[in-house]
Short mmCIF file of C-alpha atoms in Angstrom, two decimals:
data_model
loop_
_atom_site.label_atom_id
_atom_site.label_comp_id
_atom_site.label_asym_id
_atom_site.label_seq_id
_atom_site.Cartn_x
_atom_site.Cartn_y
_atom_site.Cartn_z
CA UNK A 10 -23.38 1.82 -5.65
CA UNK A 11 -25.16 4.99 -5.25
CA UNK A 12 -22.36 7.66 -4.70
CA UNK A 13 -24.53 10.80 -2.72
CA UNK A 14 -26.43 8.25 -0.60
CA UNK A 15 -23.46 6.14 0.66
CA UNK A 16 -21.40 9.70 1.00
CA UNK A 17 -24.32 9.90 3.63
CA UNK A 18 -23.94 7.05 6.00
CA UNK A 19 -20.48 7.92 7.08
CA UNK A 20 -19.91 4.88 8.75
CA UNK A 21 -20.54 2.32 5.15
CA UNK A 22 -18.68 4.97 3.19
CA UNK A 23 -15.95 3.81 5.12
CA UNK A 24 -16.33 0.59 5.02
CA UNK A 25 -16.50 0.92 1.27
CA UNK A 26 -13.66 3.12 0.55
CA UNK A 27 -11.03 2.88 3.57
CA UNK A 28 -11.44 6.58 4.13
CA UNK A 29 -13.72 9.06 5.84
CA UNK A 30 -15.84 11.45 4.45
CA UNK A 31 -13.52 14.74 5.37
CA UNK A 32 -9.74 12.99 4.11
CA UNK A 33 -12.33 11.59 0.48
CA UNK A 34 -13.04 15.24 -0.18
CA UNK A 35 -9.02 16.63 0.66
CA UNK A 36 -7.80 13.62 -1.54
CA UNK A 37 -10.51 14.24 -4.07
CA UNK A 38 -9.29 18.30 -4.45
CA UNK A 39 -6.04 16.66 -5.86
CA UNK A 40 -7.37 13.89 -7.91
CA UNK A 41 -9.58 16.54 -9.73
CA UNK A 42 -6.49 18.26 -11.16
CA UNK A 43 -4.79 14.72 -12.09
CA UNK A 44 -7.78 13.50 -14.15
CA UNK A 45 -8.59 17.07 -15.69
CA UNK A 46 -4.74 17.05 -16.99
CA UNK A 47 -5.37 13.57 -18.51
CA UNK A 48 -8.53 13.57 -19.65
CA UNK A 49 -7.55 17.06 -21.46
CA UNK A 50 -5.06 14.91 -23.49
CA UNK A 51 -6.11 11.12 -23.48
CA UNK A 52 -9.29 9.02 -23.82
CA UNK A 53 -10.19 6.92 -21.32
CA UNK A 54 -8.91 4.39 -23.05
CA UNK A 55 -5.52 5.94 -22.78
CA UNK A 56 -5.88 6.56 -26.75
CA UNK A 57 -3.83 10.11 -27.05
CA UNK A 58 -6.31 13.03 -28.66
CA UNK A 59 -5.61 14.19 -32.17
CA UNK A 60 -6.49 18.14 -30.37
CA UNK A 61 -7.10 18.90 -26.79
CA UNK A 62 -10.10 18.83 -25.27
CA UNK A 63 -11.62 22.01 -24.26
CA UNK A 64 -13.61 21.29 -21.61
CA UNK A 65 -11.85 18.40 -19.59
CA UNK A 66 -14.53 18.77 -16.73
CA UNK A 67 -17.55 17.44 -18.29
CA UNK A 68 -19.07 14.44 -17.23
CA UNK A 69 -18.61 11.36 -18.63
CA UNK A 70 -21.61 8.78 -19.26
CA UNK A 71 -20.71 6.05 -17.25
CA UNK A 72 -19.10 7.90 -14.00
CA UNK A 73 -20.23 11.43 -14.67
CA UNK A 74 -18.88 13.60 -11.77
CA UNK A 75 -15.29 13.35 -10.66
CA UNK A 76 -15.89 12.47 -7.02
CA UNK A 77 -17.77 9.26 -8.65
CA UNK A 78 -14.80 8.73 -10.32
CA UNK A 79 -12.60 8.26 -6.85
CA UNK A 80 -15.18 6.67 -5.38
CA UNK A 81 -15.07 3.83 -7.81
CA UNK A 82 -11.57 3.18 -7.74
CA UNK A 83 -11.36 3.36 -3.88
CA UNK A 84 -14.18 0.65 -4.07
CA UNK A 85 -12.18 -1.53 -6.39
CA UNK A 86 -9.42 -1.66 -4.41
CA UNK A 87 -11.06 -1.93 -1.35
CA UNK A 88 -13.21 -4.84 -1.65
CA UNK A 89 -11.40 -6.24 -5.09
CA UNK A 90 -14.34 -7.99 -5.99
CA UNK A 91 -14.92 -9.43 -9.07
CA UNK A 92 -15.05 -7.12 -12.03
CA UNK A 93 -18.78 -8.45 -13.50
CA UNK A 94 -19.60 -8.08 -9.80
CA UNK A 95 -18.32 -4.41 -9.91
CA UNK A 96 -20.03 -3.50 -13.11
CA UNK A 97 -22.96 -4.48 -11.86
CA UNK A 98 -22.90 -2.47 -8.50
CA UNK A 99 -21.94 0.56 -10.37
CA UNK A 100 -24.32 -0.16 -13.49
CA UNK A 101 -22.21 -0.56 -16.46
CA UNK A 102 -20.51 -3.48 -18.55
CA UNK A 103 -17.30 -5.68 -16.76
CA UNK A 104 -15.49 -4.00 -20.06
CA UNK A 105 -16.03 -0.90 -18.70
CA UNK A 106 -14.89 -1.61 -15.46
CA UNK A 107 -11.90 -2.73 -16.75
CA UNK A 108 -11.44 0.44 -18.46
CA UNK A 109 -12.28 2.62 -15.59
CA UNK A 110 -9.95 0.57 -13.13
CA UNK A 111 -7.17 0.97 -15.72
CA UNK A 112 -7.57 4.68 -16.14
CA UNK A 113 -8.03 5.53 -12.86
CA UNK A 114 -5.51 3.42 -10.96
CA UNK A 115 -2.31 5.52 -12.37
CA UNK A 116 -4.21 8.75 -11.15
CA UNK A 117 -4.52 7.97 -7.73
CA UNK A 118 -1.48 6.94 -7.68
CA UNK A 119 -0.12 10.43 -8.79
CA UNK A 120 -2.44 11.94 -6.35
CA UNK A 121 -1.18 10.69 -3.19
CA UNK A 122 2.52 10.89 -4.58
CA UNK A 123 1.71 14.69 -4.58
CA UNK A 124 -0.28 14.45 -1.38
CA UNK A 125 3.94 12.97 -0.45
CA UNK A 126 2.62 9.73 1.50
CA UNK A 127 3.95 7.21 -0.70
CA UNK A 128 7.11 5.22 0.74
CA UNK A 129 10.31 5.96 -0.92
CA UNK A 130 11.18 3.22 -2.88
CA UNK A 131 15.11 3.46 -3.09
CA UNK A 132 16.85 2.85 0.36
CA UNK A 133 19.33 5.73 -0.04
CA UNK A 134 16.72 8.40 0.90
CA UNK A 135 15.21 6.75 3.92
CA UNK A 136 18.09 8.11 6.10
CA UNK A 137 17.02 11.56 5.46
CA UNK A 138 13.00 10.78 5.65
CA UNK A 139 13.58 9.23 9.31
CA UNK A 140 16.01 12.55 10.05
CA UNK A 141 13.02 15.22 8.57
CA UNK A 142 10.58 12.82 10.95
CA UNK A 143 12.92 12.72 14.03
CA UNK A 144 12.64 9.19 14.15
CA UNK A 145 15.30 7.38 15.94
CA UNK A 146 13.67 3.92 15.89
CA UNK A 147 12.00 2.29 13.18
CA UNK A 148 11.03 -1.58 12.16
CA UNK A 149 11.12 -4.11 9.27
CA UNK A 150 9.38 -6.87 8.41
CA UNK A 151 8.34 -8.68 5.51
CA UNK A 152 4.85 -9.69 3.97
CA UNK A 153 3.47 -11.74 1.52
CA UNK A 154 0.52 -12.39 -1.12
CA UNK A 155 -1.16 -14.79 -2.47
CA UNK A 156 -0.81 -15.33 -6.18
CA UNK A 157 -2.80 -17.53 -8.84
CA UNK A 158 0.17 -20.39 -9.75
CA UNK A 159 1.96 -19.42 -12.75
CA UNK A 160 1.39 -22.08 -15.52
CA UNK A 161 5.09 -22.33 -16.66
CA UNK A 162 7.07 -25.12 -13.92
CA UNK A 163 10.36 -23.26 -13.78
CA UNK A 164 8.41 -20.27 -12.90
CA UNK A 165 6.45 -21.63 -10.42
CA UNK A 166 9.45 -22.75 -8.30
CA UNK A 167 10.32 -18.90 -8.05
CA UNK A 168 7.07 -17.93 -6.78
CA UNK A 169 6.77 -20.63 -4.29
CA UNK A 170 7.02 -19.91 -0.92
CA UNK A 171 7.55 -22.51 1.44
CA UNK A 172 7.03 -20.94 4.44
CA UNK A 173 3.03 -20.47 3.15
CA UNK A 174 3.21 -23.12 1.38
CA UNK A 175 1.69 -21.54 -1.95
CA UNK A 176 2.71 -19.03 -4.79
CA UNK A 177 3.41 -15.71 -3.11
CA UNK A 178 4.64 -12.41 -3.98
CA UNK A 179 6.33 -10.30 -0.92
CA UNK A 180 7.86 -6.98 0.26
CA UNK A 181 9.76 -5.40 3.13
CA UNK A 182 8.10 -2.85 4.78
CA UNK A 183 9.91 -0.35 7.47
CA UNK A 184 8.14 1.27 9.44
CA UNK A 185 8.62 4.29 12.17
CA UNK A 186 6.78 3.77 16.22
CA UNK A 187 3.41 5.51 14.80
CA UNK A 188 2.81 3.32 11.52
CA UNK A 189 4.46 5.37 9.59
CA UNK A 190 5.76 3.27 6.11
CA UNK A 191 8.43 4.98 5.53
CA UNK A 192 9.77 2.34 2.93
CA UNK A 193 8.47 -0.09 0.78
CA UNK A 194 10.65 -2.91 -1.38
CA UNK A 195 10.30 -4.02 -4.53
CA UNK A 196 7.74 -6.89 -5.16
CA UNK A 197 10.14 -9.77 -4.68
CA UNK A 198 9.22 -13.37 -5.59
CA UNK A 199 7.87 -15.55 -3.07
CA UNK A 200 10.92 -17.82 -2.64
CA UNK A 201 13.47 -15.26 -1.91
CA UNK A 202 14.17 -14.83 1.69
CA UNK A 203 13.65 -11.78 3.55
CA UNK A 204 17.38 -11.06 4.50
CA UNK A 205 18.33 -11.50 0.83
CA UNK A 206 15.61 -8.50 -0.16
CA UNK A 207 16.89 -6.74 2.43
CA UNK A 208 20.53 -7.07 1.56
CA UNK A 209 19.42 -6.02 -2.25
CA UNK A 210 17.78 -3.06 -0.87
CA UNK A 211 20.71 -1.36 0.47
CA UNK A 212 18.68 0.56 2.91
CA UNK A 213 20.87 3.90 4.44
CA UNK A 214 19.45 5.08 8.48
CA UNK A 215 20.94 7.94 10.11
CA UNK A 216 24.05 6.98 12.70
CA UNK A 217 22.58 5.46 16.15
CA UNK A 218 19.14 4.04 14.78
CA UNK A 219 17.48 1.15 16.55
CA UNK A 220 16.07 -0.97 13.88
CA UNK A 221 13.68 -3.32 15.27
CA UNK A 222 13.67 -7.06 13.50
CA UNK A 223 12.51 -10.59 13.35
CA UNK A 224 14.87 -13.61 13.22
CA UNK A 225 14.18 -13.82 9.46
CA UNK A 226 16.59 -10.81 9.09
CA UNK A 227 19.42 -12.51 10.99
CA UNK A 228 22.73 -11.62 10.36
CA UNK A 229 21.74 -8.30 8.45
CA UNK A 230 23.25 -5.65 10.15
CA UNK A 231 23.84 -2.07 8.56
CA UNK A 232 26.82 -0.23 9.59
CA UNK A 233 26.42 2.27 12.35
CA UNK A 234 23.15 1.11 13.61
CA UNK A 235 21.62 -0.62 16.93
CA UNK A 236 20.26 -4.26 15.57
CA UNK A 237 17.02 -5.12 18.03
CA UNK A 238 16.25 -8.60 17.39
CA UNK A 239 14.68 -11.30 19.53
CA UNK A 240 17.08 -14.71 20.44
CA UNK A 241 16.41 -17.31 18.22
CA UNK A 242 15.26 -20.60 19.77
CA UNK A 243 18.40 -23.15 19.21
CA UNK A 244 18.00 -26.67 17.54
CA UNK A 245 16.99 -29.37 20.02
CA UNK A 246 17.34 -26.89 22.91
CA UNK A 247 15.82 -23.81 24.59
CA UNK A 248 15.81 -20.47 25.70
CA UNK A 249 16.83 -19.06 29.28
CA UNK A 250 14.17 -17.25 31.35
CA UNK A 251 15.63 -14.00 30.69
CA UNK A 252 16.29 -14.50 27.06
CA UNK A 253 12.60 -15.00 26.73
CA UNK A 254 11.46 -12.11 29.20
CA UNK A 255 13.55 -10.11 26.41
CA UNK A 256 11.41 -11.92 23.20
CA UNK A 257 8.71 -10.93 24.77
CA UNK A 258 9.81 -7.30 25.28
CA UNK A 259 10.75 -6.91 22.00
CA UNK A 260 7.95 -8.36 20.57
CA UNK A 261 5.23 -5.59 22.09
CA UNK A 262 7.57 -2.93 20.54
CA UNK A 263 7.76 -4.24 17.10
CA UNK A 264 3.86 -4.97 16.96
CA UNK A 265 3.67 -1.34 15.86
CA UNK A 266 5.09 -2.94 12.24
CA UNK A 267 2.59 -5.45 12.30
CA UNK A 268 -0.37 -2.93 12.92
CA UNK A 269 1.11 -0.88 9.48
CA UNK A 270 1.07 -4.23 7.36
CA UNK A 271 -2.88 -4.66 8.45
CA UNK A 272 -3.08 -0.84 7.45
CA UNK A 273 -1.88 -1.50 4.37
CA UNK A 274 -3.90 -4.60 4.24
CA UNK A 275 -7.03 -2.95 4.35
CA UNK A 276 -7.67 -2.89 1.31
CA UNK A 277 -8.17 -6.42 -0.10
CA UNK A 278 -6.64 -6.01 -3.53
CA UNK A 279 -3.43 -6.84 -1.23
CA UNK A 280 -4.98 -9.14 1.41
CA UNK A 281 -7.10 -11.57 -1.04
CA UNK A 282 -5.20 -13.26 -3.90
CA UNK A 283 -3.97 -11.31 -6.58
CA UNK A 284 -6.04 -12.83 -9.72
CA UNK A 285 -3.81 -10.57 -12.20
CA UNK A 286 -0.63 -11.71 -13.43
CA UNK A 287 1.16 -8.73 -14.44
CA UNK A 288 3.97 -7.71 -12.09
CA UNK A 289 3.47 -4.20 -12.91
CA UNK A 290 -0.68 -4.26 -11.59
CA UNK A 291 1.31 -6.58 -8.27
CA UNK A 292 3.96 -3.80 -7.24
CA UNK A 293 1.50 -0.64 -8.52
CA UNK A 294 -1.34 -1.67 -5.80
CA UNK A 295 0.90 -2.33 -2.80
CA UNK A 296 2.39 0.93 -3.41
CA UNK A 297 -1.05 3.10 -4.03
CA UNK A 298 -2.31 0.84 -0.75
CA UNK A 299 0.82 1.91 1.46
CA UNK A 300 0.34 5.73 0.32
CA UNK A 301 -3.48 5.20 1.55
CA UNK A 302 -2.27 4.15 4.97
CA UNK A 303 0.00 6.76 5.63
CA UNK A 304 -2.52 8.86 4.37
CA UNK A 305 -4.88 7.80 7.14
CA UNK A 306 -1.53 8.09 9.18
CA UNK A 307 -1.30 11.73 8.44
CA UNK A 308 -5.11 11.89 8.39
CA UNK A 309 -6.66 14.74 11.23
CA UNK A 310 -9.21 13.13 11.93
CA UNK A 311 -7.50 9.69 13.25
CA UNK A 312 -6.06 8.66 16.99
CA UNK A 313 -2.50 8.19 15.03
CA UNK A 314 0.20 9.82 17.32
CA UNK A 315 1.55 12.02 14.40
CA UNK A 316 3.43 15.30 14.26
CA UNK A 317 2.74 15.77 10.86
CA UNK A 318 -1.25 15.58 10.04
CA UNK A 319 -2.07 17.43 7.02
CA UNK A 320 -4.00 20.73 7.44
CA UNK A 321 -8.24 20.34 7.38
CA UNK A 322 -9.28 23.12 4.65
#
């Protein structure tokens, strides 16, 4: 994984990373500053320093320059391959990687929380994130991932998820007309249904919403909002012509949802299954994966119908 000669075929550096050259080098400008503040004050390790470091900037042996630095973790959570496999591409030892992944993974996060394109993750502030978009319509649905089966029974009946028919983790995702992820639940076990998250969310929208959902949300209805959601198909019977021109209709709006979960999904440290088993490492990636998609969302230099790109430099 040769950093300046992959930076030069646009189109794999892409395909490695989930991002294009120009929105690397704006999210790179902020990373810079979040691993010059830690590396001032921590090993890489996460050891804290007896003194400061005086020259945070310097390069390191393994992953010398900082934009090598992004460019690795981007990679890791892109493709999510295996870490002796990752070592090897990059030329180090798998302990390294491990190292590298674990000190790097907490600073991208920070950088695209400053960068403001992570979801919120309490449901009291979406109301006023949908009002500062002037979004009046927005849509939620629910997703799941894979999980290695937990080796304790009684945990292993939480996880399950019958509807996949495996050991799952999953989250609700809402999500405005443009692919917007506006917000993003807690990691929830795979057995508990999505209604139930979504009662435990407590999620607020501004008065005369339309909030677009599936027939796994039914009967969830927050106060002062328009509920869009397709008939469900009764036992042993069926559905009238019209009800089913209306599925239909419904269905080609809310695909916008489905289009953000593949955004998200892009990365396959959230498509593949998850081979770690702390919950922490589950809920941290989905979140630093969402803030990547709204990031391309936001990005300039994509066919997104957004009124809020951020400014090219």
């Amino acid at each position: 994984m040769n950093y300046k000669e992959i930076r030069k075929r646009a189109r794999q550096f892409e395909s490695v990373t989930s991002l294009k050259v120009e929105e690397f080098d704006h999210l790179l400008a902020i990373f810079s500053d979040k691993w010059r503040n830690y590396y001032r004050i921590h090993t890489i390790e996460g050891k804290r320093r007896n003194a400061p470091l005086m020259k945070p900037e310097k390069p390191t042996k393994s992953l010398p320059s900082t934009a090598e630095k992004l460019f690795f973790i981007l990679v890791y959570l892109k493709n999510y391959a295996l870490q002796e496999m990752t070592a090897a591409s990059f030329g180090f030892s798998q302990g390294q990687a491990s190292k590298w992944q674990k000190a790097l993974r907490p600073l991208l996060h920070e950088s695209l929380k400053s960068l403001d394109v992570l979801p919120t993750r309490e449901g009291h502030k979406v109301a006023g994130i949908l009002d500062k978009l002037g979004e009046t319509r927005c849509f939620l649905d629910g997703s799941e991932r894979g999980i290695n089966r937990p080796a304790d029974q009684t945990v292993q009946e939480g996880f399950f998820s019958g509807k996949k028919k495996g050991h799952e983790v999953k989250n609700n995702f809402l999500a405005t007309e443009n692919q917007y992820v506006v917000y993003l639940s807690p990691t929830h076990e795979g057995s508990v249904h999505d209604k139930k998250m979504a009662d435990e969310d407590q999620l607020v929208f501004p008065d005369g919403t339309h909030l677009f959902q599936d027939t796994g949300y039914q009967g969830y209805a927050p106060p002062n909002v328009f509920i869009v959601q397709p008939f469900k198909k009764p036992r042993n019977g069926g559905l009238c012509e019209l009800k089913k021109w209306f599925n239909k209709y419904v269905s080609k709006i809310r695909v916008c949802v489905e289009h953000a979960i593949n955004g998200v999904k892009r990365c396959r440290v959230v498509k593949d299954k998850c081979r770690h088993f702390r919950q922490h490492f589950r809920d941290q990636v989905i979140d630093i994966c969402t803030g990547l998609h709204n990031f391309r969302v936001c990005s300039p230099f994509r066919s997104y119908k957004c009124n809020f790109k951020w400014a090219v430099n």
